[in-house]
PDB file of C-alpha atoms in Angstrom:
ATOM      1  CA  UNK A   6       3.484  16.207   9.178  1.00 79.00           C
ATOM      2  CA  UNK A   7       6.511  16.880  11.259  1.00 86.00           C
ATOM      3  CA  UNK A   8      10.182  15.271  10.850  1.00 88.00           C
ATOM      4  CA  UNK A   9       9.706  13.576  14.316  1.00 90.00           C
ATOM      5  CA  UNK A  10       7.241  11.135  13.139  1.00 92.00           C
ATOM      6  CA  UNK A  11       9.472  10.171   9.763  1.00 93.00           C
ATOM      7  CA  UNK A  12      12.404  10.046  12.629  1.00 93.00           C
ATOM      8  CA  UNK A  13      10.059   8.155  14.597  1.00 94.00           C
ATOM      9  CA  UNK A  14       9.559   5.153  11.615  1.00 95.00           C
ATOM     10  CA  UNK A  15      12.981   5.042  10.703  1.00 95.00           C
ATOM     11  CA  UNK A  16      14.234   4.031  14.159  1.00 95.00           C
ATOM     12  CA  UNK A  17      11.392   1.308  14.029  1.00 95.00           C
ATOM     13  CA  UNK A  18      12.700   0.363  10.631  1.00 95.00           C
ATOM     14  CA  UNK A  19      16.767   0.398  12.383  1.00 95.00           C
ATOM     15  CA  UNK A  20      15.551  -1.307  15.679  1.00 95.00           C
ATOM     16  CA  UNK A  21      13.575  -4.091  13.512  1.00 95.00           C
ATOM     17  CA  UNK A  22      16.804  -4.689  10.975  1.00 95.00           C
ATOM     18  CA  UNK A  23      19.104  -4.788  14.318  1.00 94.00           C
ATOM     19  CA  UNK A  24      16.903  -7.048  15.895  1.00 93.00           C
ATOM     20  CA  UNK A  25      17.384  -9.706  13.080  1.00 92.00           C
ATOM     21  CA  UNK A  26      20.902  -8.891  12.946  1.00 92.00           C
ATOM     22  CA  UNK A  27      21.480 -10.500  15.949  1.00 91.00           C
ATOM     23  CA  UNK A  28      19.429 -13.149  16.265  1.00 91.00           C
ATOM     24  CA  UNK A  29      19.863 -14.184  12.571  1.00 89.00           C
ATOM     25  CA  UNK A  30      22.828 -16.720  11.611  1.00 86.00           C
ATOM     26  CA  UNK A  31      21.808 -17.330   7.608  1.00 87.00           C
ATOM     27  CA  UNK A  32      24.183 -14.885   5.663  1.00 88.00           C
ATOM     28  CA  UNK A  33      21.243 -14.001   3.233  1.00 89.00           C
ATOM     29  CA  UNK A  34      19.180 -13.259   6.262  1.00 90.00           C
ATOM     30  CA  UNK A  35      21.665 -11.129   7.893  1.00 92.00           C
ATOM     31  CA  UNK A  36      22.018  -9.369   4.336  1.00 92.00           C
ATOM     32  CA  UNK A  37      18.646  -8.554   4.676  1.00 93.00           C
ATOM     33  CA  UNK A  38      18.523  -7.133   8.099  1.00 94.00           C
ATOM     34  CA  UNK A  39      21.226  -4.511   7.201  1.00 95.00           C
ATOM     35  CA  UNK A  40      19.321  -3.629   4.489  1.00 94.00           C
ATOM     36  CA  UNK A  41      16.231  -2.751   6.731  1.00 96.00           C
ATOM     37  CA  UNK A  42      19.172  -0.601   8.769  1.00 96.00           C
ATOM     38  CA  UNK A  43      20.075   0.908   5.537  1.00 96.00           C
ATOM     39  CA  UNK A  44      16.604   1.945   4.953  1.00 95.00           C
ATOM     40  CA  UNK A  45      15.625   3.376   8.097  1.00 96.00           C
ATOM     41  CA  UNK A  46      19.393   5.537   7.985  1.00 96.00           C
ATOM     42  CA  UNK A  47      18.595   6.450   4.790  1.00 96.00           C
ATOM     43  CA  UNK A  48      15.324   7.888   6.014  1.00 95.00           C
ATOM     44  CA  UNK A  49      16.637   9.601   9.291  1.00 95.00           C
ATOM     45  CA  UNK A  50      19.149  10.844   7.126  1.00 95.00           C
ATOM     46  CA  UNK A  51      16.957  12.990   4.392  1.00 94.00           C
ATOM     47  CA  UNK A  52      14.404  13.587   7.542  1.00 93.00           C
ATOM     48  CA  UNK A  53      17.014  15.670   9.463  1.00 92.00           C
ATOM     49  CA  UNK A  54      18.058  16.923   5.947  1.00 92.00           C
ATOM     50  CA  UNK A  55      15.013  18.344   5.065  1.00 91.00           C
ATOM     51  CA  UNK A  56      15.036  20.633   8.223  1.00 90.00           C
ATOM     52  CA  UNK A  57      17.972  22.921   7.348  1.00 87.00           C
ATOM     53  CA  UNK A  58      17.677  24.759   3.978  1.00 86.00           C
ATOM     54  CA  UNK A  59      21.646  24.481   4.147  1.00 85.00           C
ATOM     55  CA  UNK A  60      21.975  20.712   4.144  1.00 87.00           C
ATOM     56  CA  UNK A  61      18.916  19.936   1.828  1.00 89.00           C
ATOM     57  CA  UNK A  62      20.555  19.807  -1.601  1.00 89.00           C
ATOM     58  CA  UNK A  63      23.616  18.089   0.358  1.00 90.00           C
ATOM     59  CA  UNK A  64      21.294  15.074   2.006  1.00 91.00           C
ATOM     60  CA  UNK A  65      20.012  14.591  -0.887  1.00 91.00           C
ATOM     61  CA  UNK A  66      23.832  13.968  -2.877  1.00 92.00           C
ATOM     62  CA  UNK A  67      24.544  12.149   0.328  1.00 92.00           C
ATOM     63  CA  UNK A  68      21.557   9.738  -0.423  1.00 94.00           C
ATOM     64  CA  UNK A  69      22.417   9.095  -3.694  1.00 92.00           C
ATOM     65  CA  UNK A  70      25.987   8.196  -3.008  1.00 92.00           C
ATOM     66  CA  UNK A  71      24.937   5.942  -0.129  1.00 93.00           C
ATOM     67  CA  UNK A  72      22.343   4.161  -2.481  1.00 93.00           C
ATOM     68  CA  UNK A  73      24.639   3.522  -5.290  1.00 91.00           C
ATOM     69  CA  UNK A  74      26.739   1.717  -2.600  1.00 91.00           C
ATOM     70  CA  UNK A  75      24.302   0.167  -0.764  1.00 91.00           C
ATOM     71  CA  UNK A  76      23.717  -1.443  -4.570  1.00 89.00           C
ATOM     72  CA  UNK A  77      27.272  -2.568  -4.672  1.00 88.00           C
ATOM     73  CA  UNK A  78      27.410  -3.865  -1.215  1.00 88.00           C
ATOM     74  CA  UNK A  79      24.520  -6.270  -1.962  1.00 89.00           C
ATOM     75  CA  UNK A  80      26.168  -7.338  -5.335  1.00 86.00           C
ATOM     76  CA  UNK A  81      29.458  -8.525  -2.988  1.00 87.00           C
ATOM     77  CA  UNK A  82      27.335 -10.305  -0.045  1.00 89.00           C
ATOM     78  CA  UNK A  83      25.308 -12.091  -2.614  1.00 87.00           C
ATOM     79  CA  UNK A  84      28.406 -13.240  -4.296  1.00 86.00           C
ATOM     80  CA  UNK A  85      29.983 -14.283  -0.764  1.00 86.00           C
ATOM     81  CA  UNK A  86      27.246 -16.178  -0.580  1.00 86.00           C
ATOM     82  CA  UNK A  87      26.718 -17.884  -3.324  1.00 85.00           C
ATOM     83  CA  UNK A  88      30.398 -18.834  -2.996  1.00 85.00           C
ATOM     84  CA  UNK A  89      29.610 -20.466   0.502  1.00 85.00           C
ATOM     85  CA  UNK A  90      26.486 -22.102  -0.757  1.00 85.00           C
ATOM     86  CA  UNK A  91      28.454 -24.166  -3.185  1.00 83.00           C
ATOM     87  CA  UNK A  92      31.746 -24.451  -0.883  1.00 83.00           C
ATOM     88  CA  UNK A  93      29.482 -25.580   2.206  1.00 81.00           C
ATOM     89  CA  UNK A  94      25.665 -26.254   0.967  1.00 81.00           C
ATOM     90  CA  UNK A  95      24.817 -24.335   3.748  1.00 82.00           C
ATOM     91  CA  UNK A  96      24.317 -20.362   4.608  1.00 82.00           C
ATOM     92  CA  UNK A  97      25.004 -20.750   8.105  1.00 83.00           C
ATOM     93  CA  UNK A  98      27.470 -18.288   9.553  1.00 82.00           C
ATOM     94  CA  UNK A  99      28.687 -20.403  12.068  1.00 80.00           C
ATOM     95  CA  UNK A 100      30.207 -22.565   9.840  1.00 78.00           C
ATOM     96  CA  UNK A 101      32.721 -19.954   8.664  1.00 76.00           C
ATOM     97  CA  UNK A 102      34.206 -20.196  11.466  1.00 71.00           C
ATOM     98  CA  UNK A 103      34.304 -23.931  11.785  1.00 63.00           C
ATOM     99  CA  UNK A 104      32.118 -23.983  14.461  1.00 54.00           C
TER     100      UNK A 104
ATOM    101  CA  UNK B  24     -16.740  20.008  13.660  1.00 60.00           C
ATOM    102  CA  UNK B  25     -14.650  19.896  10.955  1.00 66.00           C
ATOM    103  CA  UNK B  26     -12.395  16.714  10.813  1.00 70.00           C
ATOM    104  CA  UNK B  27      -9.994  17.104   7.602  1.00 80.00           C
ATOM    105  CA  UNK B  28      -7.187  15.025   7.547  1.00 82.00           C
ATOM    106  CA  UNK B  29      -4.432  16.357   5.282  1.00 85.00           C
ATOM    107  CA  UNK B  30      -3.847  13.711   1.880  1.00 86.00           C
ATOM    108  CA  UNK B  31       0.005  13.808   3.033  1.00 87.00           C
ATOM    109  CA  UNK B  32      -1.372  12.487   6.325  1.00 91.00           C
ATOM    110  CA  UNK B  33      -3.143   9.603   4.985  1.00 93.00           C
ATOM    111  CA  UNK B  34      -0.301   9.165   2.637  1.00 94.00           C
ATOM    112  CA  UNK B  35       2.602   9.579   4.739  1.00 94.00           C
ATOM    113  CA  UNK B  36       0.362   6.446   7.540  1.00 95.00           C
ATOM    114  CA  UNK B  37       0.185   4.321   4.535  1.00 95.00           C
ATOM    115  CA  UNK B  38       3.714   4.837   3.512  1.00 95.00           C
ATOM    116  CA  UNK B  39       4.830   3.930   7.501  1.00 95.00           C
ATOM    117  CA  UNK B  40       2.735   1.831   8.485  1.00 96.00           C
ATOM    118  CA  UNK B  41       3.461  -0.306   4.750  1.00 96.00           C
ATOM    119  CA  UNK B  42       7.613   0.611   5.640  1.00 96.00           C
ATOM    120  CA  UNK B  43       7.263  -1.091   9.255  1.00 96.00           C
ATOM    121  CA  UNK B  44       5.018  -4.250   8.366  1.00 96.00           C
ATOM    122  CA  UNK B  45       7.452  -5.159   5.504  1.00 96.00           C
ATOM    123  CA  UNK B  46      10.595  -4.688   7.563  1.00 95.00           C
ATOM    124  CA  UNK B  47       8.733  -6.963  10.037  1.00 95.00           C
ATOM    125  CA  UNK B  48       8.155  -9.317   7.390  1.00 95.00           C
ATOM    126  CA  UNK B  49      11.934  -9.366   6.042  1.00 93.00           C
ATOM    127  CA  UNK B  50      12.802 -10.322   9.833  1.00 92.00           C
ATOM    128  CA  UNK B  51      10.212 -12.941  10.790  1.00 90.00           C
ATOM    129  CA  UNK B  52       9.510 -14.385   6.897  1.00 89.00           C
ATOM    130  CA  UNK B  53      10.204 -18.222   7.211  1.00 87.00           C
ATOM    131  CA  UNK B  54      11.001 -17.939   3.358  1.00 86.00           C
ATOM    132  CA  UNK B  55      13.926 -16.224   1.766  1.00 86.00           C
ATOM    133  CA  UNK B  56      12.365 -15.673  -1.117  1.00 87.00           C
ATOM    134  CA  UNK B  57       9.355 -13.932  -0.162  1.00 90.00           C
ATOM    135  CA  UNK B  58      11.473 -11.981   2.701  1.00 90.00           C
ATOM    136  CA  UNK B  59      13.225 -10.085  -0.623  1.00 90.00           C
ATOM    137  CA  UNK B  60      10.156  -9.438  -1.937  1.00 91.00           C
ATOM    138  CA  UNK B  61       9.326  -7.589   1.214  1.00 93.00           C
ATOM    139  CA  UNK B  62      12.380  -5.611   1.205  1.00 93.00           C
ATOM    140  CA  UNK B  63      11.447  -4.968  -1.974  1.00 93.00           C
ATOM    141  CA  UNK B  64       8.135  -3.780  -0.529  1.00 94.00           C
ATOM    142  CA  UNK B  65      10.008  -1.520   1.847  1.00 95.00           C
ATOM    143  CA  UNK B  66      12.152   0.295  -0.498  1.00 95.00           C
ATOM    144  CA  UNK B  67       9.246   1.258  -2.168  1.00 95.00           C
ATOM    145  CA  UNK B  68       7.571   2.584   1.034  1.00 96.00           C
ATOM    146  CA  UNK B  69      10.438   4.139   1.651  1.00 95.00           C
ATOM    147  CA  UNK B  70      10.516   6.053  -2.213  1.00 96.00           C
ATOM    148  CA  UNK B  71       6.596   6.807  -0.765  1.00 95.00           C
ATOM    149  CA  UNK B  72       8.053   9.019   2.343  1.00 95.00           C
ATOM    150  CA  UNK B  73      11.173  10.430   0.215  1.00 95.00           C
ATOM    151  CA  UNK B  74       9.040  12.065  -1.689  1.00 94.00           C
ATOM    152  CA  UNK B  75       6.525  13.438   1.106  1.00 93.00           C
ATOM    153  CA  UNK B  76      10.203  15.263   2.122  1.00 92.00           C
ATOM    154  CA  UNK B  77      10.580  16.561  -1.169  1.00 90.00           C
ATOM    155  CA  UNK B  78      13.016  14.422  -2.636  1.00 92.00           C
ATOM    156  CA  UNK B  79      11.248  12.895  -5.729  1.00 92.00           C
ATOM    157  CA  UNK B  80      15.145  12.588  -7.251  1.00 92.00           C
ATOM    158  CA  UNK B  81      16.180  10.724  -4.397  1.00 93.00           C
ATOM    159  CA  UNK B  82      12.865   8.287  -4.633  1.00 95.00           C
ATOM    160  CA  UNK B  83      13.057   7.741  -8.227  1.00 94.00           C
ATOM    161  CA  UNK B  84      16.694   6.674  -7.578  1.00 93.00           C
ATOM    162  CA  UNK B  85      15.798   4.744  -4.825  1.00 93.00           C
ATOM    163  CA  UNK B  86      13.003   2.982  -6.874  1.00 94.00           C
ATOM    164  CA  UNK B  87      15.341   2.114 -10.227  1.00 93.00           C
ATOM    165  CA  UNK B  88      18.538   1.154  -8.674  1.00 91.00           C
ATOM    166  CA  UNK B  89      17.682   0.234  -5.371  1.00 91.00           C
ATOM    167  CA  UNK B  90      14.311  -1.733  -5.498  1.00 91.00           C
ATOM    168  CA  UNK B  91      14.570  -2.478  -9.419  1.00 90.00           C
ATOM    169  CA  UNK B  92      17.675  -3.983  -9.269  1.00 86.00           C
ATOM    170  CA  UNK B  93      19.948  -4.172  -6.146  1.00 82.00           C
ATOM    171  CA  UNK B  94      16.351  -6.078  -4.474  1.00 83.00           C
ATOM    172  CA  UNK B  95      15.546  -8.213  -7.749  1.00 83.00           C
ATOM    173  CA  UNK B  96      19.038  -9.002  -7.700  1.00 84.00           C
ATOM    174  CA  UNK B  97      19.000 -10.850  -4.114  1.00 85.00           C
ATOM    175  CA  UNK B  98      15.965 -11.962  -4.913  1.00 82.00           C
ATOM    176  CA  UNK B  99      16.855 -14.088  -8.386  1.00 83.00           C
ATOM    177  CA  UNK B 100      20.074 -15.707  -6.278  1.00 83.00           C
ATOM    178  CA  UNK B 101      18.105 -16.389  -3.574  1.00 82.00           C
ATOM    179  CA  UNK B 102      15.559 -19.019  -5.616  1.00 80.00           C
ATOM    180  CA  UNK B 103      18.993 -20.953  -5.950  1.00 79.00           C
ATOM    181  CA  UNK B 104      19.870 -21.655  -2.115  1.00 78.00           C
ATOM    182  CA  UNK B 105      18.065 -23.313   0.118  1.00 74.00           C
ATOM    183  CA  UNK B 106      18.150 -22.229   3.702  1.00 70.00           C
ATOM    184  CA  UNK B 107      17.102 -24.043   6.888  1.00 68.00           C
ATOM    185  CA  UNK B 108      15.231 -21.676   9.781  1.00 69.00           C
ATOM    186  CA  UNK B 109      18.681 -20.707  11.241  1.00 73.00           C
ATOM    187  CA  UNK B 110      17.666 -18.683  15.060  1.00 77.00           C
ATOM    188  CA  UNK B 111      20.294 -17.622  17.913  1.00 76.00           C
ATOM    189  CA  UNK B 112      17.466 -18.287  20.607  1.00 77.00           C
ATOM    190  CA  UNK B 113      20.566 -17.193  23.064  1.00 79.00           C
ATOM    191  CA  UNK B 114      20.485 -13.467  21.339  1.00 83.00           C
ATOM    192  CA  UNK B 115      17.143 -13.384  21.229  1.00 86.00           C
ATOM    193  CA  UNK B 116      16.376 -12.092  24.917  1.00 89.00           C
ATOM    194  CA  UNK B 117      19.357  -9.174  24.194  1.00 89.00           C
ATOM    195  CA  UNK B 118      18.244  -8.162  20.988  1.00 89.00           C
ATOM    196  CA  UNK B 119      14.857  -7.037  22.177  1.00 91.00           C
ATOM    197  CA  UNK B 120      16.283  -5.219  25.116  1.00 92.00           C
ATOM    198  CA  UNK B 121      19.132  -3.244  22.540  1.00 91.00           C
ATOM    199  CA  UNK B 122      16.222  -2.674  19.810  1.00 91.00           C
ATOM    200  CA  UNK B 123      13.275  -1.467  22.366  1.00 92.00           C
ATOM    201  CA  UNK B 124      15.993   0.689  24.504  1.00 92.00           C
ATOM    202  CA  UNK B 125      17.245   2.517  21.326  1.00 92.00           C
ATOM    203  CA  UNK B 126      13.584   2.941  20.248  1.00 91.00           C
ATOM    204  CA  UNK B 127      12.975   4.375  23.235  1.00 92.00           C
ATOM    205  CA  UNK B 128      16.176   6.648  23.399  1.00 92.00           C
ATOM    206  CA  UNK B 129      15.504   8.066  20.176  1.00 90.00           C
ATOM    207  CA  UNK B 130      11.699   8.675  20.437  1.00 89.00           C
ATOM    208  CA  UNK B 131      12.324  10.479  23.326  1.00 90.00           C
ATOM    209  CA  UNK B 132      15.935  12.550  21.712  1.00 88.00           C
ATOM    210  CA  UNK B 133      13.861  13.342  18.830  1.00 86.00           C
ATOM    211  CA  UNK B 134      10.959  15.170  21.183  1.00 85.00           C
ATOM    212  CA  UNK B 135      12.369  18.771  20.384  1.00 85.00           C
ATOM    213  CA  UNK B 136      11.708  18.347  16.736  1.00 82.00           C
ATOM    214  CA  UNK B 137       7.777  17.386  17.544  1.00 79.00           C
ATOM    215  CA  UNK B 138       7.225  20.794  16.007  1.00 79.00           C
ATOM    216  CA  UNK B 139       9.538  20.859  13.343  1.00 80.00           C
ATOM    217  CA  UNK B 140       7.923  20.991  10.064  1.00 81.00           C
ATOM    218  CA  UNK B 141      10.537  20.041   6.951  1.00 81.00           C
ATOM    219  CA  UNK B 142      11.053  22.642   4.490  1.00 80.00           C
ATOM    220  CA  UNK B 143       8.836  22.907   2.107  1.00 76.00           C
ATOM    221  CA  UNK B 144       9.679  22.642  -2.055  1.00 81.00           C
ATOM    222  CA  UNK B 145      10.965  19.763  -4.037  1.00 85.00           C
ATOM    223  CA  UNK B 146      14.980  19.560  -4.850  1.00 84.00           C
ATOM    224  CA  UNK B 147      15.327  19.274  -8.198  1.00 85.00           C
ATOM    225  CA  UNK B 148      17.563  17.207 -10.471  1.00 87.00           C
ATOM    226  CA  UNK B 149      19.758  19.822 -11.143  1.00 88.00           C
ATOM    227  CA  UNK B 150      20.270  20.901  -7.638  1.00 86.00           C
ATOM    228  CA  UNK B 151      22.009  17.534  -6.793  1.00 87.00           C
ATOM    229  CA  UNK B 152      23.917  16.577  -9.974  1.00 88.00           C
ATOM    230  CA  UNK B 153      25.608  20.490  -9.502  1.00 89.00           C
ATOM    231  CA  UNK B 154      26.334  19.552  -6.005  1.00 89.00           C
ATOM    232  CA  UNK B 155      27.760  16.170  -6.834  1.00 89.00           C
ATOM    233  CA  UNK B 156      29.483  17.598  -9.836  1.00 90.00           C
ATOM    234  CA  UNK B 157      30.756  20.689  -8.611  1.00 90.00           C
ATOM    235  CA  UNK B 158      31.064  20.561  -4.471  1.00 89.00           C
ATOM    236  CA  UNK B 159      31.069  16.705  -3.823  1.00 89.00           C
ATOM    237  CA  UNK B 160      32.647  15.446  -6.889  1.00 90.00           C
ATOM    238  CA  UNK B 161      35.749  13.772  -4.829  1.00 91.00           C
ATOM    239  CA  UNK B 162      33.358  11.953  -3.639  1.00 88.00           C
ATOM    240  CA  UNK B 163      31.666  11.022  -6.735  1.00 90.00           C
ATOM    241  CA  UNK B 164      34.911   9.766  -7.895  1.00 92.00           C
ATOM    242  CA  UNK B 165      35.592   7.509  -4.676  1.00 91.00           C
ATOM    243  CA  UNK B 166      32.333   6.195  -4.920  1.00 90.00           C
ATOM    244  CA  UNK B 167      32.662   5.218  -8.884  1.00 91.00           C
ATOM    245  CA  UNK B 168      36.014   3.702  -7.702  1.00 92.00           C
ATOM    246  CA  UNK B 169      34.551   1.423  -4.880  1.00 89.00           C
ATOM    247  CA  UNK B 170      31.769   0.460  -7.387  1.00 89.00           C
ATOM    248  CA  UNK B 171      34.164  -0.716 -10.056  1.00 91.00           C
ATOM    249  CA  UNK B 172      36.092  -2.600  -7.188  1.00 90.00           C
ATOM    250  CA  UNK B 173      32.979  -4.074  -6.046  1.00 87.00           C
ATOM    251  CA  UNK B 174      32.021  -5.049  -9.308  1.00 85.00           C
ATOM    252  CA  UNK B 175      35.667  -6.682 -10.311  1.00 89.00           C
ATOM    253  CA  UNK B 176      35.099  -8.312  -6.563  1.00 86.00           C
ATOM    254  CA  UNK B 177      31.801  -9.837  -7.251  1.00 81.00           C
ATOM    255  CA  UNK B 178      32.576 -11.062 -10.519  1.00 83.00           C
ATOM    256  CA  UNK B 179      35.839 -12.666  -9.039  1.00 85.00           C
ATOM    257  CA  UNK B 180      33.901 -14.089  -6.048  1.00 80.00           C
ATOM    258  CA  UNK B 181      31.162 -15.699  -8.445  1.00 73.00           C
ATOM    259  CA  UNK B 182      33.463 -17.425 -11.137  1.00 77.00           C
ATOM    260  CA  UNK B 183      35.698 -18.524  -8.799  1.00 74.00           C
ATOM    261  CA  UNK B 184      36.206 -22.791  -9.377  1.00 68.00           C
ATOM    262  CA  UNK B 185      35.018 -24.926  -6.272  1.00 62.00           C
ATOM    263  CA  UNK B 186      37.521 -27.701  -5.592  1.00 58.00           C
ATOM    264  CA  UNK B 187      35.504 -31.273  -5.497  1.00 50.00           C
TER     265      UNK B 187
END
């Protein structure tokens, strides 16, 4: 199995999460698109990683770093939101901005 | 003829093919709840392929912090909201031109590495906490710095007293 068809289902997995990105306006939902991103750059990442015996070991540091805080990212949005639920009943983005 | 498909092969569809339909599923899911459960779903696809590039470290990790409790995590907070079917039918129309023109760019940037088989071997456990301890360990400390910010943050953000 080549690294073009793992390259190949992680820019699925990024053009999916971007897709819901922008047509999404619920914070949680939005959350959840960026983590689809996350996912498929997480993927590209160790795929193009696992082609050089230089950058192996390094990708795979790199993905545990960006794991641990993709972790911590989620912890803060889910806390935003939470917040905004019980400020505004209501996860819609727009209404951050008083629209 | 002789028709053997490789077990990676079969694996590596199931793993994709499982990765794509769940990140279809978080997108299109009309409830919250369930739509974590298919991230959840994807993450572990995604631990499935991480380890058909020889990164069983990286999947493991992936699996325990990422699925078992970054994912769990939405999901519990998510049971507490409740969210109405919120769509920017305006964006729609440009979102599937960006997302099928950088599918497109990238299937056909990638072509030169159609033949490009990944390095065989597994990286060990000790081969990335030496790297992370030795080579990247600025790093290490930046990144146990942001997650005790993040942690003071989300703790601030969550106790923080709604005025009636």
């Amino acid at each position: 199995m080549t690294a073009y068809w793992f390259l190949l289902t992680s820019v699925a997995m990024f053009c999916i999460g971007l897709y819901g990105l922008l047509t999404r306006r619920s914070l949680i939902r939005m959350l959840l698109s960026a983590e689809v991103i996350f996912n498929g750059a997480l993927l590209a990442l160790l795929s193009t990683a696992s082609l050089s015996p230089a950058f192996r070991p390094a990708g795979g540091a790199l993905a545990l770093l960006a794991i641990s805080l993709a972790a911590a990212e989620i912890g803060v949005i889910v806390s935003v939101a939470i917040l905004m639920f019980r400020l505004r009943k209501s996860l819609d983005v727009y209404e951050l901005r008083g629209e | 003829m002789n028709l053997q498909i490789e077990p990676s092969v079969i694996v590596f569809l199931l793993a994709s093919i499982g990765a794509i339909s769940s990140a279809l599923l978080v997108i299109e899911h009309k409830s919250i709840v369930y739509a974590s459960f298919f991230l959840a779903m994807l993450g572990a696809s995604n631990a499935t392929l991480f380890v058909l590039l020889g990164y069983p470290v990286v999947s493991i990790f992936h699996l325990v912090v990422y699925v078992g409790a970054a994912v769990t995590f939405i999901l519990f907070s998510v049971v507490m909201m409740r969210e109405a079917p919120l769509v920017e039918p305006k964006a729609r129309g440009i979102a599937i031109i960006a997302a099928v023109e950088i599918l497109l760019v990238f299937s056909v940037g990638f072509w030169p590495l159609l033949r490009s088989e990944p390095i065989g071997g597994v990286i060990s456990l000790e081969d990335v906490s030496d790297l992370l301890l030795n080579k990247y360990s600025f790093a290490l400390l930046v990144a146990a710095l942001a997650l005790a910010t993040t942690m003071i943050e989300a703790i601030t953000l969550a106790r923080r007293e709604v005025s009636e």
